[in-house]
Short mmCIF file of C-alpha atoms in Angstrom, two decimals:
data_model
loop_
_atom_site.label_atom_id
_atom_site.label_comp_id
_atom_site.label_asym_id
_atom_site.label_seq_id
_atom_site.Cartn_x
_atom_site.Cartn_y
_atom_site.Cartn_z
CA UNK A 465 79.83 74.44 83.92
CA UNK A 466 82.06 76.02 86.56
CA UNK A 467 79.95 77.74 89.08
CA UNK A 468 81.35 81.13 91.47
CA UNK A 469 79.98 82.47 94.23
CA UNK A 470 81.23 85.74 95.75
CA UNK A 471 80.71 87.10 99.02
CA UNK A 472 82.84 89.35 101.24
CA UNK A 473 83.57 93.25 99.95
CA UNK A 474 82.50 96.25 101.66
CA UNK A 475 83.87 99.79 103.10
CA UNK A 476 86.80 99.75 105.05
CA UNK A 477 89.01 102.45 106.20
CA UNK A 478 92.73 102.65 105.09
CA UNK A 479 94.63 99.88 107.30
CA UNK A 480 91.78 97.89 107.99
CA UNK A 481 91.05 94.60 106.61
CA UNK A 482 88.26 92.37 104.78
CA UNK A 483 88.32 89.15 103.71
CA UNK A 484 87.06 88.02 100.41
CA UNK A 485 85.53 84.16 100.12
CA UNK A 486 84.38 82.23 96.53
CA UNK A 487 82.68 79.03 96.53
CA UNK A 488 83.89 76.69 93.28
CA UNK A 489 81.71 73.93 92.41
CA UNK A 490 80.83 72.12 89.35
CA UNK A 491 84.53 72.09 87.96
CA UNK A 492 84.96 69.48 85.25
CA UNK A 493 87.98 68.37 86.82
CA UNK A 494 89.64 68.11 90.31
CA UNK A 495 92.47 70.34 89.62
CA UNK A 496 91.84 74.00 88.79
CA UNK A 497 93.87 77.43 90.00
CA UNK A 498 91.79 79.95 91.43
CA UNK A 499 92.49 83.91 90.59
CA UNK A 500 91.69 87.09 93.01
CA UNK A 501 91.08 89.68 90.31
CA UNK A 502 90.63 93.47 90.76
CA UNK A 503 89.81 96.39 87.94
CA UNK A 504 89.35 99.96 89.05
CA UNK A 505 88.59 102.86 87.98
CA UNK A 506 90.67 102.17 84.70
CA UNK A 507 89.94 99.22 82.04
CA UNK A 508 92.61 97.30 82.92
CA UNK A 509 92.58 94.35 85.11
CA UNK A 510 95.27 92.81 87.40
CA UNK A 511 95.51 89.25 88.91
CA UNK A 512 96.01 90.00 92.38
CA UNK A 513 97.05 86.78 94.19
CA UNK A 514 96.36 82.95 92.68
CA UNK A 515 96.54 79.12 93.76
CA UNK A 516 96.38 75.87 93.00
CA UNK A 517 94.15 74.15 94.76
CA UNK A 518 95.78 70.31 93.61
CA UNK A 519 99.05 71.78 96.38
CA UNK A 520 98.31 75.36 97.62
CA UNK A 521 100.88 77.08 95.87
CA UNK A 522 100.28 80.78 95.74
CA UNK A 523 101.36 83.80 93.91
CA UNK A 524 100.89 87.28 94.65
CA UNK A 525 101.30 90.64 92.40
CA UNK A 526 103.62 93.09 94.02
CA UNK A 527 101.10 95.67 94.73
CA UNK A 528 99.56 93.53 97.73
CA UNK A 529 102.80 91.05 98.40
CA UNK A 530 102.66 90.78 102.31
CA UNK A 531 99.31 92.69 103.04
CA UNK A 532 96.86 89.84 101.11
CA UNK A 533 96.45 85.90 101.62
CA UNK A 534 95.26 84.06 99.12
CA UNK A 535 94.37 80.39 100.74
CA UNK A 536 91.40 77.62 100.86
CA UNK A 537 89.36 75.41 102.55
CA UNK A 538 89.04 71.95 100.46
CA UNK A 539 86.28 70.80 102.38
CA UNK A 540 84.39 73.64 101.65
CA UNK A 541 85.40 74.34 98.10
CA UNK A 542 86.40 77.79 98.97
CA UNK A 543 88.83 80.00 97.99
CA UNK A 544 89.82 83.14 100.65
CA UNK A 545 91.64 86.45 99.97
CA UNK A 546 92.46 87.79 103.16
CA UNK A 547 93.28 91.75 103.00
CA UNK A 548 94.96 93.71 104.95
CA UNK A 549 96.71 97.23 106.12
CA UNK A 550 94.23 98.22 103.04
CA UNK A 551 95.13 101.54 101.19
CA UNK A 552 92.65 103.68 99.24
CA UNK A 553 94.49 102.72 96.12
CA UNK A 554 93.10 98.62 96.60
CA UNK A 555 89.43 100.22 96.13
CA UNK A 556 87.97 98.46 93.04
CA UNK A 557 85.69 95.50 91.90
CA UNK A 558 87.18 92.29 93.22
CA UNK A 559 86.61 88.58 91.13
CA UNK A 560 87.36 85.22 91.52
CA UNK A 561 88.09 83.47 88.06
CA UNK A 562 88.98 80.14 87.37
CA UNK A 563 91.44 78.30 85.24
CA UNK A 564 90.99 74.01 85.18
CA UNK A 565 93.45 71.82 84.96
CA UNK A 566 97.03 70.97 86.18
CA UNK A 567 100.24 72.88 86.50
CA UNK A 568 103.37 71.71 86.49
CA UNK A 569 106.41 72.50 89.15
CA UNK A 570 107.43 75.35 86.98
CA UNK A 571 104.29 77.14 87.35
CA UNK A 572 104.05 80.72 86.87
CA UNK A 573 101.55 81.87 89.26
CA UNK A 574 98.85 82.75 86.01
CA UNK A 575 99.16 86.32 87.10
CA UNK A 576 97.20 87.26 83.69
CA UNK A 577 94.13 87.99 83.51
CA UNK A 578 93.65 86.27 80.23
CA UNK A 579 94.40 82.56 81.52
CA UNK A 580 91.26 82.68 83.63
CA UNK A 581 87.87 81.69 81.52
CA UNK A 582 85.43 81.49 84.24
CA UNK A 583 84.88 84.73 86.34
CA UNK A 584 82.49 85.59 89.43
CA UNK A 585 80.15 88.47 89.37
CA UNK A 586 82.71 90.39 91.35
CA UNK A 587 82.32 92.58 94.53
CA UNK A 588 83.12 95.76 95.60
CA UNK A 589 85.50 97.14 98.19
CA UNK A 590 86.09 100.94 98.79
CA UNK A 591 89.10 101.86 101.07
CA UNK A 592 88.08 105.46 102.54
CA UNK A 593 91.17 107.59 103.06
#
């Protein structure tokens, strides 16, 4: 069974940064994309930034497109999300989620929230105006 572990979150003023890390272990496979998730205040979710881990291709929404970094460190099995020039409009609970298995060279990024069946706990990060 997939297993997530969050750390990172916190307070940060508006243009700072924080950097979000999730360690994925016990995948049934070797191949598996790896989601940055964030719900606010609202119900709704949104897939913030994704990659696949079998290449490191990325995708980003266009809310954080050239402020966030989604990348990873094989060796350790870890997934980053590195965020900056944050606004007080990013504040919400972050997750990591997984999705296992291949993609193909047409891959859409899995910017749904949906595609992702194994989530992380989440973690919070407040942007103070």
């Amino acid at each position: 069974h997939v297993r997530l572990v969050e750390s990172g979150g916190g307070t940060v003023q508006t243009g700072g940064s924080l950097r979000l890390s999730c360690v994925v272990t016990e995948t049934a496979g070797n191949n598996y994309c790896v989601a940055w998730l964030r719900q606010g205040s609202g119900p709704e979710r949104e897939v913030v930034a994704s990659i696949y881990n079998g290449d490191g291709r990325t995708a980003y929404a266009d809310s954080v497109k050239g402020r966030f970094t989604i990348s990873q460190d094989t060796a350790k099995n870890t997934i980053y999300l590195q965020m900056n020039s944050l606004k007080p409009e990013d504040t919400a609970r972050y997750y990591c989620a997984v999705r296992e298995g291949r993609v193909g060279l047409l891959w859409d990024g899995f910017l749904v929230p949906e595609q992702y069946g194994h989530w992380a706990q989440g973690t919070q990060v407040t942007v103070s105006s």
